[in-house]
GROMACS .gro file of C-alpha atoms in nm:
model
  381
    1MET     CA    1   4.703  -9.365  -0.943
    2ARG     CA    2   4.472  -9.075  -1.014
    3LEU     CA    3   4.108  -9.157  -0.940
    4THR     CA    4   3.924  -9.065  -1.260
    5LYS     CA    5   3.659  -9.236  -1.466
    6PRO     CA    6   3.791  -9.495  -1.714
    7THR     CA    7   3.769  -9.445  -2.090
    8LEU     CA    8   3.651  -9.682  -2.359
    9PHE     CA    9   3.933  -9.882  -2.517
   10THR     CA   10   3.996  -9.789  -2.879
   11ASN     CA   11   4.160  -9.995  -3.152
   12ILE     CA   12   4.247  -9.932  -3.515
   13PRO     CA   13   4.043 -10.160  -3.744
   14VAL     CA   14   4.232 -10.313  -4.037
   15THR     CA   15   4.008 -10.464  -4.301
   16CYS     CA   16   3.992 -10.536  -4.674
   17GLU     CA   17   3.751 -10.663  -4.934
   18GLU     CA   18   3.708 -11.037  -4.980
   19LYS     CA   19   3.851 -11.025  -5.332
   20ASP     CA   20   4.178 -10.880  -5.203
   21LEU     CA   21   4.478 -11.103  -5.136
   22PRO     CA   22   4.429 -11.147  -4.756
   23GLY     CA   23   4.071 -11.252  -4.815
   24ASP     CA   24   3.882 -11.283  -4.487
   25LEU     CA   25   4.198 -11.296  -4.273
   26PHE     CA   26   4.180 -10.940  -4.133
   27ASN     CA   27   3.807 -10.965  -4.063
   28GLN     CA   28   3.854 -11.293  -3.879
   29LEU     CA   29   4.133 -11.145  -3.666
   30MET     CA   30   3.904 -10.859  -3.565
   31ARG     CA   31   3.622 -11.103  -3.483
   32ASP     CA   32   3.861 -11.295  -3.258
   33ASP     CA   33   3.983 -10.978  -3.084
   34PRO     CA   34   3.820 -10.967  -2.736
   35SER     CA   35   3.825 -10.584  -2.733
   36THR     CA   36   3.595 -10.542  -3.035
   37VAL     CA   37   3.216 -10.527  -3.033
   38ARG     CA   38   3.049 -10.840  -3.167
   39GLY     CA   39   2.879 -10.764  -3.499
   40ALA     CA   40   3.045 -10.422  -3.522
   41GLU     CA   41   3.415 -10.510  -3.533
   42ILE     CA   42   3.505 -10.219  -3.760
   43LEU     CA   43   3.410  -9.964  -3.493
   44MET     CA   44   3.707  -9.807  -3.315
   45LEU     CA   45   3.534  -9.812  -2.974
   46GLY     CA   46   3.535 -10.144  -2.795
   47GLU     CA   47   3.358 -10.295  -2.496
   48MET     CA   48   3.655 -10.276  -2.259
   49LEU     CA   49   3.748  -9.991  -2.027
   50THR     CA   50   4.094  -9.840  -1.988
   51LEU     CA   51   4.222  -9.699  -1.661
   52PRO     CA   52   4.404  -9.363  -1.674
   53GLN     CA   53   4.768  -9.411  -1.771
   54ASN     CA   54   4.894  -9.072  -1.646
   55PHE     CA   55   4.785  -8.779  -1.436
   56GLY     CA   56   4.697  -8.564  -1.738
   57ASN     CA   57   4.520  -8.229  -1.697
   58ILE     CA   58   4.266  -8.112  -1.442
   59PHE     CA   59   4.048  -7.803  -1.464
   60LEU     CA   60   4.035  -7.514  -1.222
   61GLY     CA   61   3.762  -7.577  -0.962
   62GLU     CA   62   3.765  -7.956  -1.000
   63THR     CA   63   3.853  -8.191  -0.715
   64PHE     CA   64   4.176  -8.384  -0.764
   65SER     CA   65   4.160  -8.735  -0.618
   66SER     CA   66   4.439  -8.989  -0.604
   67TYR     CA   67   4.490  -9.342  -0.472
   68ILE     CA   68   4.823  -9.405  -0.299
   69SER     CA   69   4.944  -9.756  -0.222
   70VAL     CA   70   5.271  -9.855  -0.053
   71HIS     CA   71   5.348 -10.226  -0.101
   72ASN     CA   72   5.613 -10.433   0.075
   73ASP     CA   73   5.776 -10.632  -0.206
   74SER     CA   74   6.045 -10.779   0.018
   75ASN     CA   75   6.036 -11.093   0.230
   76GLN     CA   76   6.105 -10.902   0.553
   77ILE     CA   77   5.885 -10.714   0.797
   78VAL     CA   78   5.952 -10.340   0.803
   79LYS     CA   79   5.857 -10.109   1.090
   80ASP     CA   80   5.761  -9.748   1.161
   81ILE     CA   81   5.629  -9.681   0.812
   82LEU     CA   82   5.534  -9.319   0.753
   83VAL     CA   83   5.360  -9.218   0.430
   84LYS     CA   84   5.333  -8.848   0.352
   85ALA     CA   85   5.161  -8.687   0.051
   86ASP     CA   86   5.218  -8.319  -0.025
   87LEU     CA   87   5.087  -8.110  -0.313
   88GLN     CA   88   5.330  -7.844  -0.434
   89THR     CA   89   5.181  -7.549  -0.626
   90SER     CA   90   5.344  -7.231  -0.748
   91SER     CA   91   5.261  -7.053  -0.421
   92GLN     CA   92   5.227  -7.311  -0.144
   93ARG     CA   93   5.284  -7.668  -0.027
   94LEU     CA   94   4.980  -7.853   0.109
   95ASN     CA   95   4.977  -8.167   0.322
   96LEU     CA   96   4.706  -8.402   0.191
   97SER     CA   97   4.775  -8.706   0.408
   98ALA     CA   98   4.476  -8.827   0.606
   99SER     CA   99   4.699  -8.922   0.899
  100ASN     CA  100   5.051  -8.827   1.002
  101ALA     CA  101   5.089  -9.121   1.239
  102ALA     CA  102   5.337  -9.397   1.157
  103VAL     CA  103   5.223  -9.755   1.097
  104ALA     CA  104   5.386  -9.995   1.342
  105GLU     CA  105   5.479 -10.265   1.090
  106LEU     CA  106   5.419 -10.384   0.734
  107LYS     CA  107   5.442 -10.755   0.656
  108PRO     CA  108   5.563 -10.896   0.322
  109ASP     CA  109   5.311 -10.870   0.036
  110CYS     CA  110   5.098 -10.631   0.242
  111CYS     CA  111   5.024 -10.270   0.161
  112ILE     CA  112   4.919  -9.937   0.310
  113ASP     CA  113   4.644  -9.762   0.114
  114ASP     CA  114   4.524  -9.402   0.124
  115VAL     CA  115   4.295  -9.183  -0.084
  116ILE     CA  116   4.357  -8.808  -0.095
  117HIS     CA  117   4.142  -8.523  -0.225
  118HIS     CA  118   4.212  -8.158  -0.304
  119GLU     CA  119   4.000  -7.886  -0.465
  120VAL     CA  120   4.217  -7.711  -0.723
  121LYS     CA  121   4.216  -7.332  -0.675
  122GLU     CA  122   4.529  -7.234  -0.870
  123ILE     CA  123   4.633  -7.270  -1.232
  124GLY     CA  124   4.970  -7.400  -1.343
  125THR     CA  125   5.171  -7.714  -1.272
  126HIS     CA  126   5.090  -7.906  -0.954
  127ILE     CA  127   5.337  -8.164  -0.822
  128LEU     CA  128   5.222  -8.446  -0.596
  129VAL     CA  129   5.513  -8.548  -0.373
  130CYS     CA  130   5.480  -8.890  -0.207
  131ALA     CA  131   5.743  -8.963   0.058
  132VAL     CA  132   5.785  -9.294   0.245
  133SER     CA  133   6.016  -9.363   0.540
  134TYR     CA  134   6.057  -9.694   0.724
  135THR     CA  135   6.295  -9.899   0.939
  136THR     CA  136   6.438 -10.234   0.828
  137GLN     CA  137   6.480 -10.540   1.052
  138GLY     CA  138   6.845 -10.443   1.095
  139GLY     CA  139   6.745 -10.104   1.237
  140GLU     CA  140   6.847  -9.908   0.926
  141LYS     CA  141   6.624  -9.610   0.844
  142MET     CA  142   6.523  -9.591   0.475
  143TYR     CA  143   6.355  -9.314   0.280
  144PHE     CA  144   6.236  -9.255  -0.077
  145ARG     CA  145   6.015  -9.011  -0.270
  146LYS     CA  146   5.818  -9.006  -0.594
  147PHE     CA  147   5.689  -8.708  -0.792
  148PHE     CA  148   5.378  -8.681  -1.010
  149LYS     CA  149   5.285  -8.375  -1.217
  150PHE     CA  150   4.954  -8.254  -1.356
  151GLN     CA  151   4.848  -7.929  -1.523
  152THR     CA  152   4.562  -7.684  -1.451
  153ASP     CA  153   4.621  -7.434  -1.723
  154GLU     CA  154   4.311  -7.425  -1.943
  155VAL     CA  155   4.072  -7.129  -1.943
  156PHE     CA  156   3.716  -7.147  -2.077
  157LEU     CA  157   3.546  -6.833  -2.210
  158GLU     CA  158   3.171  -6.805  -2.269
  159ALA     CA  159   3.051  -6.507  -2.474
  160GLN     CA  160   2.681  -6.414  -2.497
  161ILE     CA  161   2.585  -6.216  -2.809
  162GLN     CA  162   2.239  -6.058  -2.836
  163ASN     CA  163   2.070  -5.893  -3.134
  164ILE     CA  164   1.914  -5.576  -2.987
  165THR     CA  165   1.805  -5.438  -3.326
  166THR     CA  166   1.452  -5.468  -3.468
  167SER     CA  167   1.545  -5.688  -3.765
  168PRO     CA  168   1.720  -6.024  -3.811
  169MET     CA  169   2.092  -6.032  -3.879
  170PHE     CA  170   2.326  -6.284  -4.037
  171MET     CA  171   2.620  -6.378  -3.815
  172GLU     CA  172   2.908  -6.401  -4.059
  173LYS     CA  173   3.188  -6.445  -3.808
  174VAL     CA  174   3.233  -6.473  -3.431
  175SER     CA  175   3.590  -6.554  -3.337
  176LEU     CA  176   3.825  -6.509  -3.045
  177GLU     CA  177   4.170  -6.370  -3.113
  178PRO     CA  178   4.381  -6.495  -2.820
  179SER     CA  179   4.658  -6.303  -2.651
  180ILE     CA  180   5.019  -6.384  -2.729
  181MET     CA  181   5.044  -6.651  -2.456
  182TYR     CA  182   4.741  -6.861  -2.551
  183ASN     CA  183   4.612  -7.086  -2.827
  184VAL     CA  184   4.235  -7.102  -2.872
  185THR     CA  185   3.998  -7.384  -2.968
  186GLU     CA  186   3.641  -7.302  -3.074
  187LEU     CA  187   3.377  -7.527  -2.915
  188ASN     CA  188   3.085  -7.414  -3.129
  189SER     CA  189   3.066  -7.705  -3.371
  190VAL     CA  190   3.029  -8.082  -3.369
  191ASN     CA  191   3.173  -8.346  -3.598
  192GLN     CA  192   2.906  -8.524  -3.802
  193ALA     CA  193   3.013  -8.773  -4.070
  194GLY     CA  194   3.356  -8.614  -4.089
  195GLU     CA  195   3.221  -8.261  -4.129
  196CYS     CA  196   3.213  -7.979  -3.876
  197VAL     CA  197   2.854  -7.869  -3.824
  198SER     CA  198   2.767  -7.556  -3.628
  199THR     CA  199   2.581  -7.611  -3.304
  200PHE     CA  200   2.345  -7.330  -3.411
  201GLY     CA  201   2.230  -7.514  -3.724
  202SER     CA  202   2.283  -7.444  -4.093
  203ARG     CA  203   2.123  -7.097  -4.079
  204ALA     CA  204   2.334  -6.842  -3.899
  205TYR     CA  205   2.049  -6.592  -3.847
  206LEU     CA  206   1.994  -6.416  -3.518
  207GLN     CA  207   1.640  -6.292  -3.465
  208PRO     CA  208   1.565  -5.962  -3.281
  209MET     CA  209   1.635  -5.988  -2.905
  210ASP     CA  210   1.768  -6.344  -2.945
  211THR     CA  211   2.090  -6.444  -2.769
  212ARG     CA  212   2.360  -6.693  -2.860
  213GLN     CA  213   2.631  -6.835  -2.640
  214TYR     CA  214   2.975  -6.902  -2.787
  215LEU     CA  215   3.232  -7.113  -2.604
  216TYR     CA  216   3.611  -7.111  -2.641
  217CYS     CA  217   3.894  -7.299  -2.472
  218LEU     CA  218   4.228  -7.124  -2.425
  219LYS     CA  219   4.546  -7.315  -2.349
  220PRO     CA  220   4.892  -7.167  -2.287
  221LYS     CA  221   5.145  -7.201  -2.568
  222LYS     CA  222   5.421  -7.452  -2.518
  223GLU     CA  223   5.689  -7.190  -2.453
  224PHE     CA  224   5.480  -7.042  -2.168
  225ALA     CA  225   5.314  -7.356  -2.027
  226GLU     CA  226   5.600  -7.438  -1.790
  227LYS     CA  227   5.642  -7.077  -1.669
  228VAL     CA  228   5.377  -7.101  -1.399
  229GLY     CA  229   5.454  -6.763  -1.244
  230ILE     CA  230   5.403  -6.586  -1.577
  231ILE     CA  231   5.079  -6.763  -1.668
  232LYS     CA  232   4.932  -6.711  -1.322
  233GLY     CA  233   4.980  -6.334  -1.354
  234VAL     CA  234   4.825  -6.310  -1.701
  235THR     CA  235   4.480  -6.150  -1.697
  236VAL     CA  236   4.449  -6.060  -2.067
  237ILE     CA  237   4.317  -6.356  -2.266
  238GLY     CA  238   4.221  -6.201  -2.603
  239LYS     CA  239   3.948  -6.012  -2.786
  240LEU     CA  240   3.631  -6.105  -2.973
  241ASP     CA  241   3.589  -6.024  -3.342
  242ILE     CA  242   3.222  -6.016  -3.449
  243VAL     CA  243   3.108  -5.961  -3.810
  244TRP     CA  244   2.742  -5.956  -3.919
  245LYS     CA  245   2.514  -5.848  -4.207
  246THR     CA  246   2.171  -5.690  -4.193
  247ASN     CA  247   1.873  -5.800  -4.405
  248LEU     CA  248   1.987  -5.570  -4.690
  249GLY     CA  249   2.344  -5.700  -4.687
  250GLU     CA  250   2.499  -5.411  -4.495
  251ARG     CA  251   2.800  -5.532  -4.303
  252GLY     CA  252   2.876  -5.447  -3.941
  253ARG     CA  253   3.180  -5.530  -3.733
  254LEU     CA  254   3.262  -5.510  -3.364
  255GLN     CA  255   3.597  -5.587  -3.208
  256THR     CA  256   3.605  -5.581  -2.831
  257SER     CA  257   3.888  -5.450  -2.620
  258GLN     CA  258   4.116  -5.704  -2.455
  259LEU     CA  259   3.908  -5.936  -2.236
  260GLN     CA  260   4.024  -5.991  -1.880
  261ARG     CA  261   4.002  -6.306  -1.670
  262MET     CA  262   3.972  -6.298  -1.294
  263ALA     CA  263   4.138  -6.555  -1.073
  264PRO     CA  264   3.887  -6.720  -0.838
  265GLY     CA  265   3.878  -6.572  -0.489
  266TYR     CA  266   3.650  -6.701  -0.218
  267GLY     CA  267   3.728  -6.452   0.057
  268ASP     CA  268   3.688  -6.556   0.420
  269VAL     CA  269   3.360  -6.745   0.376
  270ARG     CA  270   3.282  -6.976   0.088
  271LEU     CA  271   2.934  -7.104  -0.001
  272SER     CA  272   2.890  -7.393  -0.241
  273LEU     CA  273   2.593  -7.608  -0.345
  274GLU     CA  274   2.631  -7.976  -0.268
  275ALA     CA  275   2.295  -8.087  -0.411
  276ILE     CA  276   2.025  -7.921  -0.622
  277PRO     CA  277   1.767  -8.069  -0.864
  278ASP     CA  278   1.800  -7.987  -1.234
  279THR     CA  279   1.426  -7.947  -1.293
  280VAL     CA  280   1.147  -7.854  -1.048
  281ASN     CA  281   0.773  -7.791  -1.066
  282LEU     CA  282   0.626  -7.443  -1.061
  283GLU     CA  283   0.515  -7.322  -0.714
  284GLU     CA  284   0.621  -7.649  -0.552
  285PRO     CA  285   0.890  -7.656  -0.279
  286PHE     CA  286   1.223  -7.817  -0.359
  287HIS     CA  287   1.534  -7.873  -0.149
  288VAL     CA  288   1.898  -7.775  -0.186
  289THR     CA  289   2.200  -7.855   0.028
  290CYS     CA  290   2.453  -7.577   0.089
  291LYS     CA  291   2.802  -7.605   0.231
  292ILE     CA  292   2.955  -7.310   0.419
  293THR     CA  293   3.332  -7.311   0.473
  294ASN     CA  294   3.543  -7.086   0.692
  295CYS     CA  295   3.841  -7.020   0.464
  296SER     CA  296   4.030  -6.833   0.733
  297SER     CA  297   4.325  -7.020   0.881
  298GLU     CA  298   4.316  -6.859   1.224
  299ARG     CA  299   3.982  -6.690   1.298
  300THR     CA  300   3.662  -6.844   1.437
  301MET     CA  301   3.340  -6.697   1.299
  302ASP     CA  302   2.993  -6.658   1.448
  303LEU     CA  303   2.755  -6.672   1.153
  304VAL     CA  304   2.394  -6.565   1.089
  305LEU     CA  305   2.202  -6.670   0.775
  306GLU     CA  306   1.953  -6.441   0.604
  307MET     CA  307   1.738  -6.544   0.308
  308CYS     CA  308   1.615  -6.269   0.073
  309ASN     CA  309   1.342  -6.342  -0.182
  310THR     CA  310   1.379  -6.236  -0.545
  311SER     CA  311   1.111  -6.176  -0.807
  312SER     CA  312   1.107  -6.545  -0.900
  313ILE     CA  313   1.275  -6.736  -0.614
  314HIS     CA  314   1.114  -6.754  -0.267
  315TRP     CA  315   1.288  -6.906   0.033
  316CYS     CA  316   1.094  -7.114   0.285
  317GLY     CA  317   1.193  -7.102   0.649
  318ILE     CA  318   1.319  -6.858   0.910
  319SER     CA  319   1.553  -6.583   0.794
  320GLY     CA  320   1.812  -6.447   1.037
  321ARG     CA  321   1.878  -6.773   1.218
  322GLN     CA  322   2.199  -6.835   1.407
  323LEU     CA  323   2.438  -7.088   1.252
  324GLY     CA  324   2.671  -7.081   1.550
  325LYS     CA  325   3.046  -7.073   1.560
  326LEU     CA  326   3.251  -7.205   1.269
  327HIS     CA  327   3.616  -7.280   1.342
  328PRO     CA  328   3.901  -7.212   1.096
  329SER     CA  329   3.905  -7.440   0.790
  330SER     CA  330   3.580  -7.604   0.908
  331SER     CA  331   3.255  -7.651   0.717
  332LEU     CA  332   2.889  -7.705   0.785
  333CYS     CA  333   2.607  -7.825   0.561
  334LEU     CA  334   2.259  -7.674   0.548
  335ALA     CA  335   1.941  -7.816   0.397
  336LEU     CA  336   1.728  -7.529   0.262
  337THR     CA  337   1.385  -7.520   0.098
  338LEU     CA  338   1.265  -7.280  -0.171
  339LEU     CA  339   1.013  -7.251  -0.454
  340SER     CA  340   0.983  -7.061  -0.779
  341SER     CA  341   0.684  -6.858  -0.894
  342VAL     CA  342   0.811  -6.812  -1.252
  343GLN     CA  343   0.868  -7.075  -1.522
  344GLY     CA  344   1.190  -7.109  -1.718
  345LEU     CA  345   1.555  -7.112  -1.621
  346GLN     CA  346   1.574  -6.933  -1.285
  347SER     CA  347   1.879  -6.823  -1.089
  348VAL     CA  348   1.906  -6.913  -0.722
  349SER     CA  349   1.999  -6.594  -0.535
  350GLY     CA  350   1.943  -6.405  -0.213
  351LEU     CA  351   2.158  -6.572   0.053
  352ARG     CA  352   2.334  -6.344   0.301
  353ILE     CA  353   2.581  -6.464   0.567
  354THR     CA  354   2.689  -6.224   0.843
  355ASP     CA  355   2.991  -6.267   1.067
  356THR     CA  356   2.876  -6.110   1.394
  357PHE     CA  357   3.233  -6.079   1.526
  358LEU     CA  358   3.342  -5.842   1.249
  359LYS     CA  359   2.991  -5.719   1.155
  360ARG     CA  360   3.070  -5.821   0.798
  361THR     CA  361   2.805  -5.950   0.554
  362TYR     CA  362   2.882  -6.179   0.260
  363GLU     CA  363   2.631  -6.176  -0.029
  364TYR     CA  364   2.570  -6.479  -0.251
  365ASP     CA  365   2.371  -6.433  -0.572
  366ASP     CA  366   2.351  -6.644  -0.888
  367ILE     CA  367   2.461  -6.948  -0.689
  368ALA     CA  368   2.309  -7.192  -0.937
  369GLN     CA  369   2.033  -7.224  -1.195
  370VAL     CA  370   1.729  -7.448  -1.199
  371CYS     CA  371   1.476  -7.521  -1.473
  372VAL     CA  372   1.117  -7.453  -1.358
  373VAL     CA  373   0.836  -7.621  -1.550
  374SER     CA  374   0.459  -7.628  -1.516
  375SER     CA  375   0.328  -7.873  -1.259
  376ALA     CA  376   0.137  -8.040  -1.542
  377VAL     CA  377   0.473  -8.155  -1.682
  378LYS     CA  378   0.611  -8.462  -1.507
  379VAL     CA  379   0.958  -8.412  -1.365
  380GLU     CA  380   1.174  -8.726  -1.378
  381SER     CA  381   1.401  -8.771  -1.079
   0.00000   0.00000   0.00000
């Protein structure tokens, strides 16, 4: 079973007016239904939660988690049970089992449980292969496998459009024309009372030097979705078509060249933020937790951390300190302190990690963003 958050149970309300032939029958049935909300039976959302019924889709960069349970349904004790979980991608096969040691015996109505995790770094179909081997009381060796599929094929595109003229302009159209392999869904509107309302409001004006962010979701077409090798090699995702009018009604149009996507690559050293506050006070220290991972499969690194201040972000502590040796596929966590001297949304930048063995420096900028407010404004934790 995939470990994801449950969803609210939905039902289809069936009702009628009291003067109709069924009378109050339908309404009474909904009131008696345990999944409906008392006093609001005609709402589709209920009070119950539904566990995920299939593996579904997972996005690039998310962590895939799954619960594996092997249950002995027989009335006999089985021995030497070995449970193995592998994740097959288009380019590699990964062993996700926490332990490769066999369990001595499994009694009737007992089970072996395991939870596996994997950070998804490739797009396309992933197949979770669960294999179980065991020995019966008669000494016969048994073996079976099960396969579970899930997709990581969606691409999200964020486009920032800025009016660099000296007068307001009316944004008539901003659309993404996808490449031949993708379908696109615009995520720039919300459904209110059955109508699509723009997230930018009823007036589509863009003031001088103002910026808007448009979001689109691209998903491979059905005929290409199962061809993982083809989709993985596709870098062209489409082009933006922008149409606007000036204050005197003059129309302008800009169509970009084909936009390219870049597959994520972490290199030999990966830095990620494990914890960071959303909002902090101006000129007051706050703490972040960083995780440094040696992505090399065979080389030990000797790392040094340098912290470089920017115009708004200032690091607190000693720069150039030794982090020590980091073995292949190992990680270490660091608690760092910094403060901001400028209000607004500030980017956390300026970390440098040097591998002294190869004399190679890895630069990390725009790691995350934090909202800085005046100390007079109370920040809720």
